[in-house]
Structures are given as structure tokens and as C-alpha cells.
PDB file of C-alpha atoms in Angstrom:
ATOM      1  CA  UNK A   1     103.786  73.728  70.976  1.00  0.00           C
ATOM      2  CA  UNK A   2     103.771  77.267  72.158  1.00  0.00           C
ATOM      3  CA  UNK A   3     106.750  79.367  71.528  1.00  0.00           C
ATOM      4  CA  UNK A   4     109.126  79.983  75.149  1.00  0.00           C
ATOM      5  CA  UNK A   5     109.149  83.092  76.121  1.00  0.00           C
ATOM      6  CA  UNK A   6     111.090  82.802  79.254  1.00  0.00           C
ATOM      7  CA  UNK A   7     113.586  80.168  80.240  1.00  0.00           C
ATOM      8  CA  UNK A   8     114.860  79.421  83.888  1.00  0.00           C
ATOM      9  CA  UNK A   9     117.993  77.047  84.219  1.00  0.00           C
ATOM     10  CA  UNK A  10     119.645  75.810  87.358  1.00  0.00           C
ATOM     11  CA  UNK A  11     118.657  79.226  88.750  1.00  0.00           C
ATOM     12  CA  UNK A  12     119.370  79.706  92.810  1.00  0.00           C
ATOM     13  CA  UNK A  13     119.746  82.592  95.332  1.00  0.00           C
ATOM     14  CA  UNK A  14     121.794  81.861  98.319  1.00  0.00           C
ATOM     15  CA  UNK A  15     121.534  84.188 101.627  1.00  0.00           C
ATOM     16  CA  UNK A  16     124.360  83.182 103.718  1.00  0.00           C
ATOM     17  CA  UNK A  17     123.271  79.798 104.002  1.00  0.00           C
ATOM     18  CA  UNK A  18     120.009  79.485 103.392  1.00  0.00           C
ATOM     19  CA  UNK A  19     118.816  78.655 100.016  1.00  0.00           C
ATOM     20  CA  UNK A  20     115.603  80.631  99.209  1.00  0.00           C
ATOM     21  CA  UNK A  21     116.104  79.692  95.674  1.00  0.00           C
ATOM     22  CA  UNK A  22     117.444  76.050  94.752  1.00  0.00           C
ATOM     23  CA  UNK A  23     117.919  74.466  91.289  1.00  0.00           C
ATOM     24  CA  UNK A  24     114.582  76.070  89.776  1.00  0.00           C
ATOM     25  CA  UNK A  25     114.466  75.228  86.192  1.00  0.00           C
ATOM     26  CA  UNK A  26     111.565  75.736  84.157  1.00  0.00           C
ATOM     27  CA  UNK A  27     110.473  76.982  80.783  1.00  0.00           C
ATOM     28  CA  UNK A  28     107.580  79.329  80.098  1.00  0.00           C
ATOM     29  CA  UNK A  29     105.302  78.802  77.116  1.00  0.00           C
ATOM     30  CA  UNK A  30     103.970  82.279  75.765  1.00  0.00           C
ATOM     31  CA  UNK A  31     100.609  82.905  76.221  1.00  0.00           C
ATOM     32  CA  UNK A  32     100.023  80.458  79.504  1.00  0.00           C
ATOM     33  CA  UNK A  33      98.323  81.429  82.360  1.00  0.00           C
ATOM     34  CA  UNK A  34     100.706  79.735  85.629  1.00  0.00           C
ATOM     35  CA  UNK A  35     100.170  79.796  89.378  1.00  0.00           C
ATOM     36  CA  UNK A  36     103.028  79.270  91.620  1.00  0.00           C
ATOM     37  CA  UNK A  37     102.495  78.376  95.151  1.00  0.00           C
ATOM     38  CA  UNK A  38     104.229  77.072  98.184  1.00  0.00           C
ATOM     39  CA  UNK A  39     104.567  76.525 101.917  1.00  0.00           C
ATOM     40  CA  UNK A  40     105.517  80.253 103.630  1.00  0.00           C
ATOM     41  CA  UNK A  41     108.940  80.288 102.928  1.00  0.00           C
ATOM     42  CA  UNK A  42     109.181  78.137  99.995  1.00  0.00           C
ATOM     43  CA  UNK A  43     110.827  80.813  98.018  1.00  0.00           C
ATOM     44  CA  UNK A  44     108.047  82.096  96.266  1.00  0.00           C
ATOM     45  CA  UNK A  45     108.523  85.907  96.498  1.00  0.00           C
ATOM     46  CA  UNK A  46     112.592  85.419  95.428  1.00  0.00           C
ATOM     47  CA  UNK A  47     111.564  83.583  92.365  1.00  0.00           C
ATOM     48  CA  UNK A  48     109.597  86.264  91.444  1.00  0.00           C
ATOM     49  CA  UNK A  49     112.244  88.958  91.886  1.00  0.00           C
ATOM     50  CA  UNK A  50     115.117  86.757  90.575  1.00  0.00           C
ATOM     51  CA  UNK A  51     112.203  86.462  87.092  1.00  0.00           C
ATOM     52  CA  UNK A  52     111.262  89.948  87.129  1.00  0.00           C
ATOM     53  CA  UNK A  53     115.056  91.362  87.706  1.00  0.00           C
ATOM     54  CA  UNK A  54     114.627  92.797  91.012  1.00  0.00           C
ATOM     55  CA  UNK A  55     118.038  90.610  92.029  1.00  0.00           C
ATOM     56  CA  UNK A  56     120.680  89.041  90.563  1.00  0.00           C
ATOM     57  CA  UNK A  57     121.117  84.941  90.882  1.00  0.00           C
ATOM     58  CA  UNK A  58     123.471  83.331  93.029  1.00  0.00           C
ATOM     59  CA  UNK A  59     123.982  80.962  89.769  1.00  0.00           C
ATOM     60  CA  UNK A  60     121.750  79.821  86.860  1.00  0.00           C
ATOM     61  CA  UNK A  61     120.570  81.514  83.961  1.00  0.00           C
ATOM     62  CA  UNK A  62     117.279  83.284  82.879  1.00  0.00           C
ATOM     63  CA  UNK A  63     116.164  83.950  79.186  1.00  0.00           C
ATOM     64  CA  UNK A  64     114.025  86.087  77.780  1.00  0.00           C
ATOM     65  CA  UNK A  65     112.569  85.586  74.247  1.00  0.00           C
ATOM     66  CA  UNK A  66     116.003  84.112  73.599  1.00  0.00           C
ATOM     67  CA  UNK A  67     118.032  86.465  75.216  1.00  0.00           C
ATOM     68  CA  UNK A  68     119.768  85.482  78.438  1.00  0.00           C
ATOM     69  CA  UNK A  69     118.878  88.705  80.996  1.00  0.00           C
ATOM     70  CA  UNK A  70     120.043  87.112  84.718  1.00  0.00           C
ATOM     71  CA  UNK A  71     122.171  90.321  86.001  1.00  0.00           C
ATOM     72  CA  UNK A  72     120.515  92.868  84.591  1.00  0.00           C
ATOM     73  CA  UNK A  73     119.066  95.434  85.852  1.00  0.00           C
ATOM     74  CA  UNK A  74     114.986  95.970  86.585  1.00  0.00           C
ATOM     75  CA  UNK A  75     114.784  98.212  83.769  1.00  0.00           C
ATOM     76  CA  UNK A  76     116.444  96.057  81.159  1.00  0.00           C
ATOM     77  CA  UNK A  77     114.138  93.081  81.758  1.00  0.00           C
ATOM     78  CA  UNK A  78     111.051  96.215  82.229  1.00  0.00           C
ATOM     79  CA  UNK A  79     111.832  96.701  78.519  1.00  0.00           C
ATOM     80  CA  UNK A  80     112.017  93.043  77.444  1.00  0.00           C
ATOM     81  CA  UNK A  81     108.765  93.108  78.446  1.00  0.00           C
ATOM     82  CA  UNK A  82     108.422  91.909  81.978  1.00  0.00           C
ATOM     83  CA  UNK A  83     106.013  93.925  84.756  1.00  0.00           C
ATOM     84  CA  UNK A  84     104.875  92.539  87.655  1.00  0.00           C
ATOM     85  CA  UNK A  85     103.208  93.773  91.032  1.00  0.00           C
ATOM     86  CA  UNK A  86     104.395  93.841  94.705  1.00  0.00           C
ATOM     87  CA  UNK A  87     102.755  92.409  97.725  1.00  0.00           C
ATOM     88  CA  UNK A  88     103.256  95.402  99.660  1.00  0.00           C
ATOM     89  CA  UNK A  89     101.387  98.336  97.402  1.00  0.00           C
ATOM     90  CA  UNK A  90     103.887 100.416  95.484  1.00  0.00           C
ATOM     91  CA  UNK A  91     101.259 103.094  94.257  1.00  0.00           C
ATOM     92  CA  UNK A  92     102.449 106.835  93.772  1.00  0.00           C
ATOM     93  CA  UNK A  93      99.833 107.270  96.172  1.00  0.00           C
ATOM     94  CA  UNK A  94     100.170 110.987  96.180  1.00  0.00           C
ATOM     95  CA  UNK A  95      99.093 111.048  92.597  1.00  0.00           C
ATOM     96  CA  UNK A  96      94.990 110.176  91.215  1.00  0.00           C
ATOM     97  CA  UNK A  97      94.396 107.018  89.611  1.00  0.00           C
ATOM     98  CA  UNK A  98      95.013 108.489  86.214  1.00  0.00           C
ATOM     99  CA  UNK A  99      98.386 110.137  86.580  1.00  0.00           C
ATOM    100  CA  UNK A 100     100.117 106.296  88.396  1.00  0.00           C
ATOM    101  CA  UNK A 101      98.370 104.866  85.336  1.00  0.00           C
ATOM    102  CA  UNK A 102     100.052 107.327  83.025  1.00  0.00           C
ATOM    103  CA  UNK A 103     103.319 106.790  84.937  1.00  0.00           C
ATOM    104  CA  UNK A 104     103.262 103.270  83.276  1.00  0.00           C
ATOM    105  CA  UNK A 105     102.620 104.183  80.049  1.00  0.00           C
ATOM    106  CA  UNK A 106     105.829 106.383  80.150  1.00  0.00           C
ATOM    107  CA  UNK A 107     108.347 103.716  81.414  1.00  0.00           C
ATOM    108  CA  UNK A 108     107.750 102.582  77.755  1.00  0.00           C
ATOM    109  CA  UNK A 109     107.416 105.659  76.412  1.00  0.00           C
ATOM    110  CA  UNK A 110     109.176 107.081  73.598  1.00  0.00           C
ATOM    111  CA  UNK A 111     108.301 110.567  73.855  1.00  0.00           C
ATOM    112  CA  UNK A 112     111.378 113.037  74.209  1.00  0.00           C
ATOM    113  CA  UNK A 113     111.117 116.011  76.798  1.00  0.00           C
ATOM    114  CA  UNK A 114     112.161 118.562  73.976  1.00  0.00           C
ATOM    115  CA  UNK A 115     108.603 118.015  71.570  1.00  0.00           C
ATOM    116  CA  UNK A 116     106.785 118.081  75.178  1.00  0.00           C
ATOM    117  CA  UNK A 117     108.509 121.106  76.317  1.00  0.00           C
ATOM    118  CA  UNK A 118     107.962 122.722  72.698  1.00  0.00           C
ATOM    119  CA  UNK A 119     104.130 121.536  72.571  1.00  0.00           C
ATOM    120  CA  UNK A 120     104.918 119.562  69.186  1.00  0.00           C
ATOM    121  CA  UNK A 121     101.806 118.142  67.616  1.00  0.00           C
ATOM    122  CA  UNK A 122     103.099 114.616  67.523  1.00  0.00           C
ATOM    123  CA  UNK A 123     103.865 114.820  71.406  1.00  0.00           C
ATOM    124  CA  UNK A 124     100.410 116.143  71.812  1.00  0.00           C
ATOM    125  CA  UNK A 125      98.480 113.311  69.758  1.00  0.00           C
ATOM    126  CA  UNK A 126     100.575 110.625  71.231  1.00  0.00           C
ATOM    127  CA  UNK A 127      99.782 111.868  74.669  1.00  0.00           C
ATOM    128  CA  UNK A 128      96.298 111.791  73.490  1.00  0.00           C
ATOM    129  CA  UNK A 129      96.835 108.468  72.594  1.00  0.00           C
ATOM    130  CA  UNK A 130      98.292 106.980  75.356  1.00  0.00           C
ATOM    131  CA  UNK A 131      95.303 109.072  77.664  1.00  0.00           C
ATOM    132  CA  UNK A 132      92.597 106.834  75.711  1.00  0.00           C
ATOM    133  CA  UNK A 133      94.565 103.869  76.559  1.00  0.00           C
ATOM    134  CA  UNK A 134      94.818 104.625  79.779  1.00  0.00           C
ATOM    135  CA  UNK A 135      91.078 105.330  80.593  1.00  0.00           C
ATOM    136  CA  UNK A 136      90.572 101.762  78.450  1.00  0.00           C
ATOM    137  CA  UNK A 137      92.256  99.790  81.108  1.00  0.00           C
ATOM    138  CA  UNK A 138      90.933 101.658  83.594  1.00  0.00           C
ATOM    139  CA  UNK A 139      87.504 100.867  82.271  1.00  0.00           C
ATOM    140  CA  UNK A 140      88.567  97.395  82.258  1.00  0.00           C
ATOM    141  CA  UNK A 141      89.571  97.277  86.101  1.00  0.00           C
ATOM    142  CA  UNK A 142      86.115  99.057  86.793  1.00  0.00           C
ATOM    143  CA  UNK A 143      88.539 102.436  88.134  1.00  0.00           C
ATOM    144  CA  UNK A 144      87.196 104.600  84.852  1.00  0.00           C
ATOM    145  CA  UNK A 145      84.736 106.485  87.247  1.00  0.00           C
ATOM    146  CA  UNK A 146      87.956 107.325  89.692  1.00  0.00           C
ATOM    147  CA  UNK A 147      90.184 108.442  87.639  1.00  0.00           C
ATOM    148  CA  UNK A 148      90.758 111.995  89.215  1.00  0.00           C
ATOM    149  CA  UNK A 149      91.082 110.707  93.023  1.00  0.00           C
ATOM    150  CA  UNK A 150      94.063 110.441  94.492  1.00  0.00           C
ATOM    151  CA  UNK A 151      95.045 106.736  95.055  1.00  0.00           C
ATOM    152  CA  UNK A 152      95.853 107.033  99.248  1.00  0.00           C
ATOM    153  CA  UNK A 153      91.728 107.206  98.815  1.00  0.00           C
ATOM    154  CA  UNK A 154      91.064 104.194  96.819  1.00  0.00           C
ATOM    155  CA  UNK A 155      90.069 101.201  99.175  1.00  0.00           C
ATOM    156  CA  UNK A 156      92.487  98.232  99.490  1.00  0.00           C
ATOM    157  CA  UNK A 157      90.447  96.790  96.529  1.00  0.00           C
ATOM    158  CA  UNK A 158      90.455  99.448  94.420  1.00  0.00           C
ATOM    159  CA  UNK A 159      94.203 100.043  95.081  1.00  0.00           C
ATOM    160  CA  UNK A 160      94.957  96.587  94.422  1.00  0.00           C
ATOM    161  CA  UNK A 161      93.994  96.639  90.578  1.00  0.00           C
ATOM    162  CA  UNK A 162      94.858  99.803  90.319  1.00  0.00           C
ATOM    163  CA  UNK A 163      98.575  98.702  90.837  1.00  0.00           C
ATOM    164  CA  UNK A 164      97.414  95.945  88.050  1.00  0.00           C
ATOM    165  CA  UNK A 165      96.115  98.500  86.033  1.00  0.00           C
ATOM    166  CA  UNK A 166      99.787 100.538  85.936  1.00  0.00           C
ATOM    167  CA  UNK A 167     101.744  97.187  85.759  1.00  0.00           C
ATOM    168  CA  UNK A 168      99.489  96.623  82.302  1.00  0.00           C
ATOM    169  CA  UNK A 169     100.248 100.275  81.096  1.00  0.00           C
ATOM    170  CA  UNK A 170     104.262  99.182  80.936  1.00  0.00           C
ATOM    171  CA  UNK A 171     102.688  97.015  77.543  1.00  0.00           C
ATOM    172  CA  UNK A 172     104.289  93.710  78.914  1.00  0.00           C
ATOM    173  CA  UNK A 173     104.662  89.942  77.604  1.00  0.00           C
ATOM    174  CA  UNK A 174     105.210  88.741  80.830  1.00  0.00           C
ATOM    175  CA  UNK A 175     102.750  89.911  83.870  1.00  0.00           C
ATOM    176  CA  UNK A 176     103.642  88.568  87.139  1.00  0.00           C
ATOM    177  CA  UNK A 177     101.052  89.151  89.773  1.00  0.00           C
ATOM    178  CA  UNK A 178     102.235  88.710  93.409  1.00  0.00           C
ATOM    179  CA  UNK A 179      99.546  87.458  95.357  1.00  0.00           C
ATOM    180  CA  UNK A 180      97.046  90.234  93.472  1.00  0.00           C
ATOM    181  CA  UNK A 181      93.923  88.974  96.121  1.00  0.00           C
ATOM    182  CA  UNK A 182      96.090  89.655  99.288  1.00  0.00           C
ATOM    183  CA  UNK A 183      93.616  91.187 101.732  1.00  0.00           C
ATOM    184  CA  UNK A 184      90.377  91.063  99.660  1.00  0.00           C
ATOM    185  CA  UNK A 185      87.486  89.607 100.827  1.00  0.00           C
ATOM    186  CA  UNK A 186      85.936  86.210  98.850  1.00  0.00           C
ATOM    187  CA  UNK A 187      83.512  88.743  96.609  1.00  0.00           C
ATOM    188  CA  UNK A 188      86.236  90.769  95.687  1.00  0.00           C
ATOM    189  CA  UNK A 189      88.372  87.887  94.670  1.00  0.00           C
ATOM    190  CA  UNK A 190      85.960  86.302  93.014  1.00  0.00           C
ATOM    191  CA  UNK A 191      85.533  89.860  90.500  1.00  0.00           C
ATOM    192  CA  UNK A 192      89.931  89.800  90.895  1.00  0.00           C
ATOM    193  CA  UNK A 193      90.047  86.535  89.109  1.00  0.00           C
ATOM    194  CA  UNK A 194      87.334  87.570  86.228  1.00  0.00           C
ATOM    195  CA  UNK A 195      89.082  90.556  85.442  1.00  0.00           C
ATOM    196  CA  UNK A 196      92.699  89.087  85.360  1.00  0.00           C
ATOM    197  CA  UNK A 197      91.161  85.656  83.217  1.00  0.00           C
ATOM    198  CA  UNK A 198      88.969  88.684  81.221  1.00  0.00           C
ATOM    199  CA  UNK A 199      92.770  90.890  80.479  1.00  0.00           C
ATOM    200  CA  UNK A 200      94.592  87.753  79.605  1.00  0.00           C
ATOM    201  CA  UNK A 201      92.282  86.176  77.204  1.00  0.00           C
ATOM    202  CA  UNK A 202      91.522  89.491  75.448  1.00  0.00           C
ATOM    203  CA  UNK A 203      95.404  90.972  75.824  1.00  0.00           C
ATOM    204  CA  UNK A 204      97.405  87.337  75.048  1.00  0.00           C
ATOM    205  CA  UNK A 205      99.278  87.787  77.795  1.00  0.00           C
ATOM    206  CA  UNK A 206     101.583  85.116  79.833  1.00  0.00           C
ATOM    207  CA  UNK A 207     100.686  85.494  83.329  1.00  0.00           C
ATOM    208  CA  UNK A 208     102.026  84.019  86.417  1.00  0.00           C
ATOM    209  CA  UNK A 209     100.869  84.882  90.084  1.00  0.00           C
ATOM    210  CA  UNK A 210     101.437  83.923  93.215  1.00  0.00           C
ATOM    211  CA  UNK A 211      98.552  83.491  95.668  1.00  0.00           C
ATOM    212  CA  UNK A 212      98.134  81.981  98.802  1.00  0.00           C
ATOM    213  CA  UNK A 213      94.121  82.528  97.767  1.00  0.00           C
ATOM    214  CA  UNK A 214      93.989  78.329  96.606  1.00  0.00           C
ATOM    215  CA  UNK A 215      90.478  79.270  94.743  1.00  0.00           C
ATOM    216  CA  UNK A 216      92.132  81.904  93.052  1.00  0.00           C
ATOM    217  CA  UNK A 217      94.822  80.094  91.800  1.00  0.00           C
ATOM    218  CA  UNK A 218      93.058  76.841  90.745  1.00  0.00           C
ATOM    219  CA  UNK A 219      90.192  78.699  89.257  1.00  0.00           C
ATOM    220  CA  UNK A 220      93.301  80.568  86.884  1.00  0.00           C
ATOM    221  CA  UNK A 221      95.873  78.268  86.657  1.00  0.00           C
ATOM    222  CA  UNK A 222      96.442  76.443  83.446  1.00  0.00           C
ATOM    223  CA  UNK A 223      98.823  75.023  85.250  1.00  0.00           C
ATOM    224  CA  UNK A 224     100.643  75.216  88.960  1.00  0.00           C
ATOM    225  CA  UNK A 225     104.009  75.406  89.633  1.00  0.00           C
ATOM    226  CA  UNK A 226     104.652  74.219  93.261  1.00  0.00           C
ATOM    227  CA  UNK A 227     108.005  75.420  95.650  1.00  0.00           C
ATOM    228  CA  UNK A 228     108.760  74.009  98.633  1.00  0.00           C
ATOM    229  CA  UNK A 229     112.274  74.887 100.245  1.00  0.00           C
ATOM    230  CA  UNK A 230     113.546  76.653  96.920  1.00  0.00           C
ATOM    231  CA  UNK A 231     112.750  73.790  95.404  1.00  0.00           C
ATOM    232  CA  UNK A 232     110.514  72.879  92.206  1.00  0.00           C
ATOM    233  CA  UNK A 233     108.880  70.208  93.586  1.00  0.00           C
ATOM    234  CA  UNK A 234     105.616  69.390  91.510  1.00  0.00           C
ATOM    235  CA  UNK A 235     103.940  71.075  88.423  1.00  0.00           C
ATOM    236  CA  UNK A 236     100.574  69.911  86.596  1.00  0.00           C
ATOM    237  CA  UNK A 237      96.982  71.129  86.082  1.00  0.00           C
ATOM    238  CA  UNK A 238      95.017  72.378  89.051  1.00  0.00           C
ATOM    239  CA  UNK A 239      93.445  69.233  89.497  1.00  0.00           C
ATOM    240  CA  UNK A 240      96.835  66.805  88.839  1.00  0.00           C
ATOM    241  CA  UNK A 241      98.402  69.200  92.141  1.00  0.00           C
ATOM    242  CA  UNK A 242      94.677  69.201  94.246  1.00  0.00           C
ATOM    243  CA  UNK A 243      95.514  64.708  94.046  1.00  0.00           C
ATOM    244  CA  UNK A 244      99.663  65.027  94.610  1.00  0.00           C
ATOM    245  CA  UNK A 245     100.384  63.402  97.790  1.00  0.00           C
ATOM    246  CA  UNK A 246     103.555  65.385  96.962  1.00  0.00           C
ATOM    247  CA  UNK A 247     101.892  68.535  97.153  1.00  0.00           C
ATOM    248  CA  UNK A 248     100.098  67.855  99.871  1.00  0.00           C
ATOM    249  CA  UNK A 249     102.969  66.717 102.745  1.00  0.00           C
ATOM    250  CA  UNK A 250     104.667  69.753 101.660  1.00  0.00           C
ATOM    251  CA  UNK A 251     101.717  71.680 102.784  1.00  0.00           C
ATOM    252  CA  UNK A 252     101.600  69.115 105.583  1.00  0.00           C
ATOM    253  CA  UNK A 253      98.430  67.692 105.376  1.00  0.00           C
ATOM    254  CA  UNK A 254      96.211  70.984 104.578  1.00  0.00           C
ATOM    255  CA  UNK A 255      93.560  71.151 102.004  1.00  0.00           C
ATOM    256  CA  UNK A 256      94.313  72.863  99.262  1.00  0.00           C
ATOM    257  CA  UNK A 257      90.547  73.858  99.001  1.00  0.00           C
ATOM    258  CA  UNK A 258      91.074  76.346 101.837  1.00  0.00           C
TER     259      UNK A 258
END
């Protein structure tokens, strides 16, 4: 069995009274490649930010590696190894492709202003460093070639990875990818979900991604987690949730080959 490298327990977030986060439990095996979807609504997107630190539960608990995290801040569980991506774009859009990718690299960075400010050689070869990996993932994502435009002139696509791209330069364990194929067309998701199976395989990453995009997901998914109402309701291998009657009242009736 594969080590856990994040644990949810009892976890919920209340608003008032509506519980967009009930009872989830669930723990994550390092290395696994997990879809989560749902019903609009379902709680998806507050899962995500309650596992990714962007709020604080109502109750429950969340561990990473062994270390219960739930109430701390963003940047605590940033350097526990957790990134993840936002469906709205969150690109420093005023900046090229290179520089938002080098903006990751520096969350994790332990370079010290004084040896960049005094032109040290160790700050310089590090920053060499860390420009080589940089242009690597880039190269990965297919951006290498676009490096020095400004990303408000990358296409939706384009902008899309790139915010991929600078989510991978933090160096995470844990990548979670809300709904990554949001506004592509089918050819461009089809070349999303090559390059995310292509970074996971070769990086060892644990990945888990939301994506209303049901080809997406069961063409990734090792396995599916499935909300509905806050609530864990169903997880199993693509094909075990394509045959849940479960699954499918919650999406009331629709194919989940759409």
C-alpha cells in the first residue's frame, strides 16, 4: 500500500446554514492520480480550498504527511508541499510567461535578498539554475517558444497551462488542478490531459482535479471521488462510478459520457 500523504477527517465548512462541506473524510495515497466531481454545488470548489488552505474548517481535521495543517495559513500548507490552480486565472498577467513561471520557483526559494543585491556567485548560479528549470517545464507545457510575451497575450489555452506551469514551479507533492480544461475546446483538452498524465508519470506527483470535462476526468482518474451536497457520496475507478446508479441520480439521470 502506498504511503498517505494527506488525510481528511470529519472535515465540514458551514456558511450560515448551508453546508458546502459535510463529513468529507478521505485519505490520499501518494503518488495517485484522483478526480473529484459533483453536481454544481456539490461542494467541489470548498473542498479544494479547505485541502489547499485557502480556508479554515468549520470542524474536522486535515493532515499532511503526518502533520495535522487545518487552520493554517495558505503559505504553511504552500510549503508542505501543496499548489493548486484557480478556476478563475490568477496569472501576473502583466508579467511574460517566464517571469510568472519564475515567480513560482521563488515561493520556494531559498535565496536571500542580501547575495542578490551583492551579485554573490551562489545567488547567480542558483538563479541560473532555477532559469533552466523553468524553461524545462515550460518546454513541457509546449510555452518554451513564449517565454518573453507577456501572459494578458497568451490565448485562454496557453494561459491555462501556463498557470499549471507556475503551480509546478512551487516543487509540490500535492497538485490540485481546478477544473484545468475550463473553456478549452475538445482538441485542446485532449493535448491538457496528455500533458498533465505526461508531468505526473514523469514528476511522481499526487494529483487531484476537478473537472466538469467527464472525458477528462475518466481518461485521468485512477480513481473518482464523487460530492453531492458536501457529501462523499461514491468513490471507485472510472468505470465502477460510469455503472453507480448512485452516481448517476445525483447527477439526475445525465450521462456521464457528456
Amino acid at each position: 500500500m502506498n504511503n498517505i500523504i494527506l488525510k481528511a477527517e470529519g472535515l465540514c465548512k458551514y456558511y450560515g446554514g448551508v453546508r458546502a462541506v459535510d463529513q468529507f473524510s478521505y485519505a490520499l495515497e501518494e503518488g495517485k492520480l484522483i478526480g473529484l466531481i459533483g453536481p454544481n454545488g456539490a461542494g467541489k470548489s470548498t473542498l479544494f480550498n479547505l485541502l489547499s488552505g485557502a480556508v479554515k474548517p468549520t470542524h474536522g481535521t486535515i493532515e499532511i504527511g503526518g502533520e495535522a495543517v487545518h487552520g493554517k495559513r495558505p503559505d504553511e500548507f504552500s510549503r508542505k508541499g501543496v499548489a493548486r490552480t484557480f478556476q478563475n486565472l490568477r496569472l501576473f498577467k502583466g508579467l511574460s510567461v517566464m517571469e510568472n513561471v519564475l515567480a513560482g520557483f521563488h515561493q520556494r526559494s531559498d535565496l536571500s535578498i542580501a547575495r542578490g543585491i551583492l551579485g554573490l556567485p551562489s545567488f547567480r548560479r542558483k538563479e541560473k539554475e532555477t532559469e533552466e528549470k523553468a524553461k524545462s517545464l515550460l518546454d513541457s507545457f509546449g510555452l518554451l517558444g513564449k517565454k518573453d510575451e507577456l501572459a494578458v497575450n497568451l490565448s485562454y489555452g496557453d494561459q491555462r497551462r501556463l498557470e499549471i506551469v507556475r503551480s509546478m514551479a512551487t516543487q509540490p507533492r500535492i497538485l490540485f488542478l481546478d477544473e484545468p480544461a475550463a473553456g478549452m475546446n475538445p482538441y485542446e483538452s485532449r493535448q491538457l490531459v496528455e500533458l498533465i498524465r505526461q508531468v505526473w508519470e514523469e514528476r511522481r506527483l499526487t494529483v487531484v482535479l476537478i473537472e466538469h470535462d467527464m472525458d477528462v476526468v475518466m481518461n485521468l482518474s485512477q480513481e473518482v471521488l464523487v460530492l453531492d451536497y458536501g457529501k462523499l457520496i461514491f468513490h471507485g475507478t472510472p468505470d465502477e462510478v460510469r455503472n453507480s446508479d448512485l452516481v448517476r441520480e445525483a447527477y439526475l439521470g445525465g450521462d456521464l459520457d457528456d
